């Protein structure tokens, strides 16, 4: 697929954001590299540099480690990955090859366009790196707002006619099941049939729920430091305070 014609070692990193939106309400989510090990595609393949090398979790930028993808010498060369589900994408980080001359970096890794879409045929452009990316320099496309999507694609401006190669592409996002609204210190209306467990923080409490089958929310009792797991995503307590609600 030509992305330019659209709507213009295993390693996992977790990042937790906490945003205070009032005296008690906390909104948090868990970021993870959703591209790791997923099915990837590219416009063509040269010297065995298949698309999957960019999502193998090997962060080496040395092409001799056989962990970089490479396309043929062509215009509109592209690379893309299917994340397998709709997720909220926060940022995308690319790792260019470092063991070649600056000249090749200037002609191959330049004017890079980032696309995101709900499907392979519904891309929209969300990022652009103008000019040449210096060899070996890791670059992150930080999105202004999180973008809901399943497919992520990278290409270059149509004026670039060269091989396209990168050594790793990380797509940091969070699944809708791990996005919470939390009213700290208040019990939920429908507790899961699992005993509360000790938790040192709101983050730890939420992460435990995120990994637990059947858990749609959790409340941290700050006085006892116990995390209660909830099954309801719609309940409101008698005093109309909010409970933990997953987005999606």
XYZ file of C-alpha atoms in Angstrom:
248
model
C 0.000 0.000 0.000
C 1.234 3.496 -0.831
C 0.901 5.495 2.378
C 1.548 8.769 0.595
C -1.805 8.359 -1.104
C -3.631 8.063 2.225
C -5.171 10.906 4.158
C -2.190 12.885 4.570
C 16.837 -9.116 23.752
C 12.741 -8.744 24.043
C 12.056 -5.454 25.748
C 8.846 -3.870 27.006
C 8.663 -0.434 28.588
C 5.829 0.640 30.843
C 5.205 4.299 31.637
C 2.462 5.385 34.014
C 0.895 8.837 33.850
C -1.216 10.319 36.630
C -3.266 13.435 35.937
C -5.033 15.164 38.822
C -8.363 16.582 37.675
C -9.755 17.620 41.063
C -9.320 17.021 44.745
C -9.974 13.273 44.578
C -10.402 12.279 40.950
C -7.358 10.781 39.266
C -7.073 9.693 35.653
C -4.298 7.276 34.823
C -3.200 4.906 32.132
C -0.415 2.494 31.349
C 1.787 2.975 28.279
C 3.309 -0.051 26.568
C 5.143 -0.702 23.309
C 2.202 -2.222 21.435
C 4.215 -2.864 18.253
C 6.501 -5.416 19.873
C 6.244 -8.756 18.070
C 3.255 -7.687 15.943
C 2.777 -8.398 12.233
C 4.625 -5.856 10.085
C 4.717 -5.197 6.345
C 6.750 -3.120 3.896
C 6.714 -2.106 0.249
C 9.635 -4.403 -0.720
C 12.522 -6.276 0.886
C 16.253 -6.093 0.193
C 19.022 -8.356 1.537
C 16.681 -10.157 3.922
C 15.741 -6.957 5.751
C 12.165 -8.031 6.454
C 9.579 -5.792 8.112
C 9.409 -7.860 11.296
C 12.958 -6.911 12.244
C 11.694 -3.479 13.286
C 9.402 -4.970 15.952
C 11.670 -7.721 17.305
C 12.575 -5.803 20.468
C 16.278 -5.696 19.586
C 17.314 -2.068 19.892
C 20.680 -2.456 18.190
C 21.169 0.074 15.413
C 23.941 -1.979 13.826
C 22.692 -3.599 10.610
C 25.109 -6.512 11.041
C 22.950 -7.659 13.972
C 20.222 -8.483 11.433
C 17.653 -6.360 13.215
C 16.896 -3.639 10.650
C 14.376 -3.660 7.820
C 15.382 -2.458 4.361
C 13.393 -1.848 1.199
C 14.470 -1.738 -2.420
C 15.676 1.481 -4.042
C 12.276 3.035 -4.751
C 9.952 5.957 -4.366
C 7.045 5.796 -1.898
C 8.794 3.079 0.119
C 6.824 2.335 3.278
C 6.740 0.223 6.437
C 3.671 -0.505 8.546
C 2.536 -2.567 11.531
C -0.813 -4.028 12.602
C -1.150 -3.575 16.374
C -3.863 -6.219 16.473
C -6.457 -4.068 18.230
C -7.600 -0.487 18.552
C -5.449 1.317 21.107
C -4.793 4.885 22.226
C -1.414 5.863 20.749
C 0.674 8.400 22.649
C 3.980 8.461 20.740
C 6.073 6.558 18.195
C 9.849 6.153 18.440
C 12.093 5.163 15.530
C 15.662 3.839 15.622
C 17.644 4.512 12.402
C 20.751 2.609 11.411
C 23.977 4.023 12.858
C 26.745 2.028 11.154
C 26.752 3.801 7.832
C 27.955 7.165 6.603
C 26.202 10.450 7.159
C 25.739 10.692 3.402
C 23.459 7.645 3.348
C 21.518 8.930 6.325
C 20.932 12.210 4.550
C 19.556 10.574 1.422
C 17.665 7.620 2.943
C 16.337 8.686 6.329
C 14.792 12.058 5.635
C 11.375 13.722 5.346
C 9.720 10.887 7.277
C 5.924 10.822 7.523
C 3.951 9.091 10.288
C 0.486 7.676 9.608
C -2.075 6.142 11.954
C -5.423 4.584 11.115
C -8.149 2.211 12.306
C -7.438 -0.016 9.305
C -4.878 -0.446 6.560
C -6.996 1.604 4.174
C -7.880 4.504 6.490
C -4.602 6.224 7.307
C -4.260 9.868 8.308
C -0.957 11.685 8.761
C -0.002 12.574 12.342
C 3.685 13.356 12.160
C 6.467 14.609 9.930
C 10.231 14.809 10.431
C 11.564 17.385 7.981
C 15.057 16.989 6.608
C 17.631 14.296 7.275
C 17.627 12.344 10.524
C 21.296 12.141 11.621
C 22.625 8.601 11.573
C 21.884 6.668 14.744
C 19.797 9.477 16.254
C 16.654 8.087 17.878
C 13.582 10.192 17.132
C 10.175 10.267 18.823
C 6.978 11.505 17.198
C 5.102 12.984 20.176
C 1.421 13.302 19.335
C -0.435 16.420 20.430
C -3.318 14.229 21.587
C -3.586 10.467 21.891
C -4.843 8.888 18.671
C -7.123 5.856 18.539
C -5.857 3.448 15.904
C -4.710 -0.063 15.030
C -2.339 0.474 12.100
C 0.822 2.594 12.134
C 2.753 3.383 8.966
C 5.977 5.191 8.108
C 7.011 6.488 4.715
C 8.912 9.417 3.210
C 7.992 12.317 0.994
C 7.480 11.396 -2.657
C 10.643 13.273 -3.593
C 12.772 10.716 -1.716
C 13.818 7.892 -4.041
C 16.082 5.569 -2.068
C 16.220 2.518 0.188
C 14.180 2.904 3.380
C 15.551 1.303 6.538
C 15.029 1.491 10.275
C 16.206 -0.823 13.036
C 13.269 -0.571 15.433
C 9.876 1.102 15.638
C 8.155 1.412 19.013
C 4.496 2.412 19.282
C 3.677 3.458 22.819
C -0.007 3.213 23.580
C -2.504 1.956 26.111
C -5.478 -0.370 25.608
C -8.891 1.010 26.486
C -9.234 -1.561 29.262
C -6.358 0.102 31.126
C -7.667 3.658 31.134
C -9.211 4.559 34.450
C -11.087 7.264 36.269
C -10.542 6.809 39.971
C -12.182 8.311 43.014
C -9.532 7.654 45.649
C -10.486 6.215 49.001
C -14.079 5.251 48.185
C -15.340 1.713 47.771
C -17.042 0.689 44.554
C -20.635 -0.513 44.386
C -19.883 -3.952 42.929
C -16.841 -5.667 44.371
C -15.189 -8.526 42.524
C -15.200 -11.846 44.379
C -11.496 -11.502 45.127
C -10.087 -10.447 48.479
C -8.573 -6.953 48.558
C -4.797 -6.908 48.433
C -2.177 -4.525 49.813
C -1.189 -1.713 47.436
C 1.284 1.047 48.088
C -0.149 3.482 45.544
C -3.009 4.273 43.199
C -0.802 3.203 40.301
C -0.054 -0.220 41.772
C -3.740 -0.757 42.520
C -4.753 0.111 38.955
C -2.036 -2.035 37.375
C -3.164 -5.058 39.399
C -6.718 -4.584 38.139
C -5.532 -4.062 34.571
C -3.901 -7.500 34.604
C -6.801 -9.270 36.311
C -9.534 -11.056 34.355
C -12.980 -9.646 35.111
C -11.720 -6.503 36.818
C -13.196 -3.304 35.421
C -12.019 -0.987 38.127
C -10.374 -0.737 41.518
C -10.442 1.546 44.508
C -7.479 2.187 46.766
C -8.401 2.699 50.439
C -5.690 5.100 51.470
C -6.216 4.610 55.198
C -5.592 0.847 55.007
C -3.554 0.753 51.765
C -5.826 -2.012 50.461
C -6.914 -2.305 46.835
C -10.510 -3.443 46.224
C -11.352 -4.874 42.793
C -14.598 -3.969 41.046
C -16.759 -5.557 38.371
C -19.054 -2.654 37.548
C -18.149 0.036 35.059
C -21.317 2.075 35.493
C -21.957 2.243 39.255
C -22.167 5.436 41.256
C -22.250 5.505 45.023
C -24.992 7.043 47.080
C -23.125 10.327 47.446
C -22.701 10.475 43.642
C -18.940 10.225 43.810
C -17.206 8.582 40.872
C -15.814 5.079 40.982
C -13.082 3.673 38.740
C -14.364 3.384 35.155
C -12.506 1.922 32.179
C -12.650 3.855 28.921
C -13.905 1.827 25.976
